[in-house]
PDB file of C-alpha atoms in Angstrom:
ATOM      1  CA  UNK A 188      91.434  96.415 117.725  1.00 95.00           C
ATOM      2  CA  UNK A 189      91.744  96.030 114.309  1.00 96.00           C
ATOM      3  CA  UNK A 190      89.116  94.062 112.111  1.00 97.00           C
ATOM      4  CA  UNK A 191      89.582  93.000 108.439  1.00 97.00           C
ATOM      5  CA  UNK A 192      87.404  93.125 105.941  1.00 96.00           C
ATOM      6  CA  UNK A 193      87.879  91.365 102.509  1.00 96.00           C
ATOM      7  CA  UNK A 194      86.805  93.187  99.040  1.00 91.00           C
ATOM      8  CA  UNK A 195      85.236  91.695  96.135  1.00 84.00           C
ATOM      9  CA  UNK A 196      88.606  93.186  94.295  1.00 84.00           C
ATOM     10  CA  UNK A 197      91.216  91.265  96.581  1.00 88.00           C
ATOM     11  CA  UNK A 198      92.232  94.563  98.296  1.00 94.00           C
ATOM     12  CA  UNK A 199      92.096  94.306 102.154  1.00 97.00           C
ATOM     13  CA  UNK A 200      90.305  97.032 104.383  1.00 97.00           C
ATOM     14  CA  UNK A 201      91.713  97.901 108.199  1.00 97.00           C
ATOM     15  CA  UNK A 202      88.955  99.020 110.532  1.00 97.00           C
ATOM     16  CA  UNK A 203      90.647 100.608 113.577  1.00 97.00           C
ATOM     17  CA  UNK A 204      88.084 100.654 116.650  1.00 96.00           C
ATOM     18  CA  UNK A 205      89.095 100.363 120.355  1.00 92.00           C
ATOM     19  CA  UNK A 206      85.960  97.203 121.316  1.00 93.00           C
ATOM     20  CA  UNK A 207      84.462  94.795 119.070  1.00 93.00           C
ATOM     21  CA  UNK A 208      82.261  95.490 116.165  1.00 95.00           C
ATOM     22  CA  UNK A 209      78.538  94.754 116.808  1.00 95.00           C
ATOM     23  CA  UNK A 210      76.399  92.846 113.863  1.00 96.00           C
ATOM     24  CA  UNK A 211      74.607  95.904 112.767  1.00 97.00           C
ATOM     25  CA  UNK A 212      77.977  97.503 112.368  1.00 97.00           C
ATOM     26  CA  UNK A 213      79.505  94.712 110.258  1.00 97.00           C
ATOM     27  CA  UNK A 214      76.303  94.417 108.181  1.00 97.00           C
ATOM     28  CA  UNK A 215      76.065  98.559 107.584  1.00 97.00           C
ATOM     29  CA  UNK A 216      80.136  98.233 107.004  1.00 97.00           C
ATOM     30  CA  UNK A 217      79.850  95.588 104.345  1.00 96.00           C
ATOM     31  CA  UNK A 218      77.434  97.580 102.210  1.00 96.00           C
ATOM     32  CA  UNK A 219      79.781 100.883 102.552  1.00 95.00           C
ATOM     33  CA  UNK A 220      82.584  98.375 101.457  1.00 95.00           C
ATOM     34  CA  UNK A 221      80.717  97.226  98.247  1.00 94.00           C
ATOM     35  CA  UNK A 222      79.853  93.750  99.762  1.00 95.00           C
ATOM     36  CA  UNK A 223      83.579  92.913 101.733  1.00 96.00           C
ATOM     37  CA  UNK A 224      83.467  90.363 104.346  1.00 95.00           C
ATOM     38  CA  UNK A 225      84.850  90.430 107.647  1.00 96.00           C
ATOM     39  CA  UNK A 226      87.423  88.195 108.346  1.00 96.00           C
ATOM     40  CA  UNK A 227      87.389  86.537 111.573  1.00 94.00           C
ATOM     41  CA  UNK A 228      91.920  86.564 111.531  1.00 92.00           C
ATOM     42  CA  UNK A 229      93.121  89.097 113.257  1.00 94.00           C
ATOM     43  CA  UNK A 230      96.879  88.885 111.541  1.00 96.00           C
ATOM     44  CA  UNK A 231      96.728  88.489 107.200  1.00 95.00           C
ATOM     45  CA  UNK A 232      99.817  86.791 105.988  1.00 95.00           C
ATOM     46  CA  UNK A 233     101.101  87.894 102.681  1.00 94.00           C
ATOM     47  CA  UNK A 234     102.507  91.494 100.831  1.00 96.00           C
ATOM     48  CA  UNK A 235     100.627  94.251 100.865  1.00 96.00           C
ATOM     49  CA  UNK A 236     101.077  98.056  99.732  1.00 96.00           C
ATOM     50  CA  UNK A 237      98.860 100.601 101.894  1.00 96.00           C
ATOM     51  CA  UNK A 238      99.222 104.001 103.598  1.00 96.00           C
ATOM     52  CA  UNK A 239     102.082 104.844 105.519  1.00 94.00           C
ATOM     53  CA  UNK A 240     100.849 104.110 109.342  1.00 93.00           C
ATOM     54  CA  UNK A 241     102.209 107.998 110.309  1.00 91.00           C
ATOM     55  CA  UNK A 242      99.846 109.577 107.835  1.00 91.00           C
ATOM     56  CA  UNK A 243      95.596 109.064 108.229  1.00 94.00           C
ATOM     57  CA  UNK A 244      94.678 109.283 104.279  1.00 95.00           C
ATOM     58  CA  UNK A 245      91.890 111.727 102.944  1.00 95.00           C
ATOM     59  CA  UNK A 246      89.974 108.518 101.954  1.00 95.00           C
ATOM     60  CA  UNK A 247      90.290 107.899 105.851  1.00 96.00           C
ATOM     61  CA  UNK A 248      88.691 110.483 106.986  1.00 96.00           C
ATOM     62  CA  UNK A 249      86.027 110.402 104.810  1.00 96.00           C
ATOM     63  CA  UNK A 250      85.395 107.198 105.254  1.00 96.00           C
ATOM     64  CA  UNK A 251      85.586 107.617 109.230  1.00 97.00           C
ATOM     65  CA  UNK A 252      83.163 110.814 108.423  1.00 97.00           C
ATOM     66  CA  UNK A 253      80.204 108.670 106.516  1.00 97.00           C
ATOM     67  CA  UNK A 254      80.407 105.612 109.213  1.00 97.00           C
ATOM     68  CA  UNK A 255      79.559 108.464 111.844  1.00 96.00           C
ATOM     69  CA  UNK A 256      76.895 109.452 109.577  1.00 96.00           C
ATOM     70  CA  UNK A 257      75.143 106.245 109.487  1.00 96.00           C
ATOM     71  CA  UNK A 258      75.545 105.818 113.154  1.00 96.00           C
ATOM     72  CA  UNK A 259      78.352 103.322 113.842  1.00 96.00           C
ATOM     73  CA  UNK A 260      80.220 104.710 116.951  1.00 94.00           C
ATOM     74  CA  UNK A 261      83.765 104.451 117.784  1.00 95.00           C
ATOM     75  CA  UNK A 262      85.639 103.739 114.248  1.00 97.00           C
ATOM     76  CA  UNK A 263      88.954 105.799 114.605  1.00 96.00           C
ATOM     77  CA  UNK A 264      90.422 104.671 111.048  1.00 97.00           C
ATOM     78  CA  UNK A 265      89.994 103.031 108.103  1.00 97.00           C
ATOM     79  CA  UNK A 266      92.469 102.187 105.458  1.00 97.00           C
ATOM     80  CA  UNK A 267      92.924 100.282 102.062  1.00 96.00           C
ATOM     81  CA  UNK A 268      95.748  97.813 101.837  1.00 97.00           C
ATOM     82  CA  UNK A 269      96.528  96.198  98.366  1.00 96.00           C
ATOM     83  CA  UNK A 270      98.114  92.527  98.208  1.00 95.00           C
ATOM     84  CA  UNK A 271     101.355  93.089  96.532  1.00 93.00           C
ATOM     85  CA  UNK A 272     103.267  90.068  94.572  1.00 88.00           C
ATOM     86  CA  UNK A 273     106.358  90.352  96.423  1.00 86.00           C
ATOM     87  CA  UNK A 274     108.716  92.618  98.246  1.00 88.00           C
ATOM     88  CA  UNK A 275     110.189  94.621  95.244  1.00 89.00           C
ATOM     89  CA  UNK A 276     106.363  96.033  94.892  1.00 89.00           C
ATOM     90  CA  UNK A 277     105.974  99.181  93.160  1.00 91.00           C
ATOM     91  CA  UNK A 278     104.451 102.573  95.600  1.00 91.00           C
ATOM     92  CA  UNK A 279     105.278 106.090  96.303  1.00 91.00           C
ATOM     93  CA  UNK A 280     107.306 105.751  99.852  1.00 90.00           C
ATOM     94  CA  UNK A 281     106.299 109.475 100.776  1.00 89.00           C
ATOM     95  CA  UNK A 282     102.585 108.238 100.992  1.00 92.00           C
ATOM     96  CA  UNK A 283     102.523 104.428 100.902  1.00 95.00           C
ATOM     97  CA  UNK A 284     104.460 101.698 102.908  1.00 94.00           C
ATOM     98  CA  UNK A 285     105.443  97.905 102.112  1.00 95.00           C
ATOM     99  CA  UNK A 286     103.803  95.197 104.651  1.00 96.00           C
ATOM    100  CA  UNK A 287     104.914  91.869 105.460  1.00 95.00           C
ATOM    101  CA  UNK A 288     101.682  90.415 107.047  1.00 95.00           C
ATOM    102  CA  UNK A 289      98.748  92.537 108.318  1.00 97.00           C
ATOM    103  CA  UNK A 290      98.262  92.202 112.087  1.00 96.00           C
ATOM    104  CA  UNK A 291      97.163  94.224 114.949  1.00 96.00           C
ATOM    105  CA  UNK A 292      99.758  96.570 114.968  1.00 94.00           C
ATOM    106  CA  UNK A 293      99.567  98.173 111.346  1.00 95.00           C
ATOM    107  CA  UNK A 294      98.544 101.763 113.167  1.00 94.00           C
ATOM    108  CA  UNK A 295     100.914 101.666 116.071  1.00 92.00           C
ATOM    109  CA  UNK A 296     104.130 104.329 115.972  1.00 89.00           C
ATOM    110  CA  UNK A 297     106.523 102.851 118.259  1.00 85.00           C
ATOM    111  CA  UNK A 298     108.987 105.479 116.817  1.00 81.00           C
ATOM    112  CA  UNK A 299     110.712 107.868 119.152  1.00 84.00           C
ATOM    113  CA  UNK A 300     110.993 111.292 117.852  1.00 83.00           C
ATOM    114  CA  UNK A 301     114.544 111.522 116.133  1.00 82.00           C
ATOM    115  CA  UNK A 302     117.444 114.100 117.194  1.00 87.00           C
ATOM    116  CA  UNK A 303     117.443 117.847 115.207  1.00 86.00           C
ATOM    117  CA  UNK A 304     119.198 117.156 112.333  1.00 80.00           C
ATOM    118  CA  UNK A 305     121.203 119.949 110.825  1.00 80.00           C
ATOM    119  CA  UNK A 306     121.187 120.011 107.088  1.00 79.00           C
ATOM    120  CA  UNK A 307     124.079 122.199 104.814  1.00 80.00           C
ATOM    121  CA  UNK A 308     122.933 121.524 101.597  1.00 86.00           C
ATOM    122  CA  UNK A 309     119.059 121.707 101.241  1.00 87.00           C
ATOM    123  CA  UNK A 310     119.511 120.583  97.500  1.00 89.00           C
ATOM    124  CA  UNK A 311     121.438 117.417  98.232  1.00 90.00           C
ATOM    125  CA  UNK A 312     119.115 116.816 101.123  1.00 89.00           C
ATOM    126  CA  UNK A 313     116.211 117.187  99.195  1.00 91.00           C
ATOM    127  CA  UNK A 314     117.164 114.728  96.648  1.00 91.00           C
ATOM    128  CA  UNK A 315     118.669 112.289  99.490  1.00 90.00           C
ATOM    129  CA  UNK A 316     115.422 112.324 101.510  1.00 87.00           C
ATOM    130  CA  UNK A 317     112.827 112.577  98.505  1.00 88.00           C
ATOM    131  CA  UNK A 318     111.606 115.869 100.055  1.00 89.00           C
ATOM    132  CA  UNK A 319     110.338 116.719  96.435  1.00 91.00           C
ATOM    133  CA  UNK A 320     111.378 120.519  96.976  1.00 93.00           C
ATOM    134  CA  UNK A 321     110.972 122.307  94.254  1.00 94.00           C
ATOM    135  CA  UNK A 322     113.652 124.505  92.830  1.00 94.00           C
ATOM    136  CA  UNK A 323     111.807 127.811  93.903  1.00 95.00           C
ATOM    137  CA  UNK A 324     111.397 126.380  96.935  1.00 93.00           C
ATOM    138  CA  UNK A 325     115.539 125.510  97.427  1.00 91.00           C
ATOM    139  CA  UNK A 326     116.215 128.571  95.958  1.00 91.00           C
ATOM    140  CA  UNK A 327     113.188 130.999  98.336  1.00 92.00           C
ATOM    141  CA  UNK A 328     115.469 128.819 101.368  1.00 88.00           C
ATOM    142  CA  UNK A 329     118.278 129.240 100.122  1.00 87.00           C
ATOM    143  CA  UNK A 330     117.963 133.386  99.869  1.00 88.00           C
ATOM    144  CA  UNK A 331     116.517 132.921 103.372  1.00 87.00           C
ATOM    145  CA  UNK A 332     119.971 131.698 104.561  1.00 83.00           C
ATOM    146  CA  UNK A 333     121.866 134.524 102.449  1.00 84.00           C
ATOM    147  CA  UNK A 334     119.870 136.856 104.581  1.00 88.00           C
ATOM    148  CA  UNK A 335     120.322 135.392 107.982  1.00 85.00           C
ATOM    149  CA  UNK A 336     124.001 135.300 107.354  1.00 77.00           C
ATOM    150  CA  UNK A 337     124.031 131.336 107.256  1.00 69.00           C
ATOM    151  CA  UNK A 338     126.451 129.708 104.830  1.00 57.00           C
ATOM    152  CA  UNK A 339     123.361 127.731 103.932  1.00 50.00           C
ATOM    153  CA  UNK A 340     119.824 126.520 105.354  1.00 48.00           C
ATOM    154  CA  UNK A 341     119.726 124.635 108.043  1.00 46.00           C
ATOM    155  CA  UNK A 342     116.361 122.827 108.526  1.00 45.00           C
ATOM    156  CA  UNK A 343     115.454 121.568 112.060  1.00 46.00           C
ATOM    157  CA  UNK A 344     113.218 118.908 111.934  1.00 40.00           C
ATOM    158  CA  UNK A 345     111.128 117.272 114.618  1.00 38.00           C
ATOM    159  CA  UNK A 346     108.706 114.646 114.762  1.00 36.00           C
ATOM    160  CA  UNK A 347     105.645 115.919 116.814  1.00 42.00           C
ATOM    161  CA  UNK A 348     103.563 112.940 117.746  1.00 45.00           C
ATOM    162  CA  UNK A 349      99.397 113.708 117.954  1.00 43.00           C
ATOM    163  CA  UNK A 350      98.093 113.005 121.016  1.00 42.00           C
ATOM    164  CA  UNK A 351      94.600 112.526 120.115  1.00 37.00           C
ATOM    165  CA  UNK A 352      95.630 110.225 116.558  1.00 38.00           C
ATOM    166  CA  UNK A 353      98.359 107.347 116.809  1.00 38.00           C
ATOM    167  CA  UNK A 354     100.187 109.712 113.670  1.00 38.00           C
ATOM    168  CA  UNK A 355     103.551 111.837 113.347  1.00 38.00           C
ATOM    169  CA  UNK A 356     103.815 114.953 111.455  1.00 40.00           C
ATOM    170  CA  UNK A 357     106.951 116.195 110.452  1.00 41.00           C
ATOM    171  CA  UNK A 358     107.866 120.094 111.192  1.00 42.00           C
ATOM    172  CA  UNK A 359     110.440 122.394 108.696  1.00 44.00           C
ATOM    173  CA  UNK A 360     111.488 125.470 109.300  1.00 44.00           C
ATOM    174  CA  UNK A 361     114.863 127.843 108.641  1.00 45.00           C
ATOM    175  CA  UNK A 362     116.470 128.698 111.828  1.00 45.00           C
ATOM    176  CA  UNK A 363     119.649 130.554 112.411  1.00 45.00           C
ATOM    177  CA  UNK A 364     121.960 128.603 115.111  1.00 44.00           C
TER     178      UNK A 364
END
């Protein structure tokens, strides 16, 4: 279940916990969140920027880490989600997603893990996909190929979902075929 909480600076905080929060909980979690107020909807309409829903932030954790510290049991994420003026917002898509509408589904991956993907030109791929490879890093793969005998790296990539998170994390490596 996800609960809501409203900041004094408009920005919109997702508490992930599997029951319901008790009063305690909501009183000790609006003094953590600077006064926010819990919002009795479970779905927000609007545009928001926040964290991509694959990747648990450091601020996450930490904030998972000092609720567990003052004794509220069972929160398994919190995140920060920023009301956004429309859908041509400004964020970084390797760390941040666009969101029509909060609801209770903002943490769910209902992604299946995609097929290897075989990749020719790490340079063009890299700029393609936003991999922000450096050039060492193209050129330390690209040597790697020379090496193996391969025209050129080829990168398999998998998506390995977590079993105890509701995340992805993404897996690179050089393989000869």
């Amino acid at each position: 279940m996800i609960h809501f909480f409203r900041g004094k600076n408009n920005t919109y905080i997702a508490v992930h916990k599997q029951d319901k929060l008790q009063q305690k909980d909501i009183e000790k979690l609006s003094w953590l969140f600077s006064g926010a107020r819990l919002l009795d909807d479970k779905k927000i309409d609007g545009y928001f920027v926040g964290p991509r829903k694959e990747m648990i932030t450091p601020w996450s954790s930490n904030a998972v880490d000092i609720t567990r510290n003052m004794d509220i049991q069972g929160i398994e994420r919190i995140e920060e989600f920023k009301p956004s003026e429309g859908k041509d917002a400004a964020f970084d898509p390797m760390l941040q997603a666009f969101y029509e509408g909060l609801d209770q589904h903002i943490f769910t991956i209902d992604k299946e893990p995609e097929p290897i993907v075989e990749i020719h030109d790490i340079a063009a791929y890299n700029q393609e996909e936003g991999l922000a490879l450096s050039p060492d890093e193209i050129g330390y793969l690209e040597d790697v190929a020379r090496q193996i005998k391969r025209p050129s790296p080829t990168a398999k990539f998998t998506v390995l979902p977590r079993s105890t998170q509701n995340t992805a994390a993404t897996k690179y490596s050089t393989v000869p075929s």
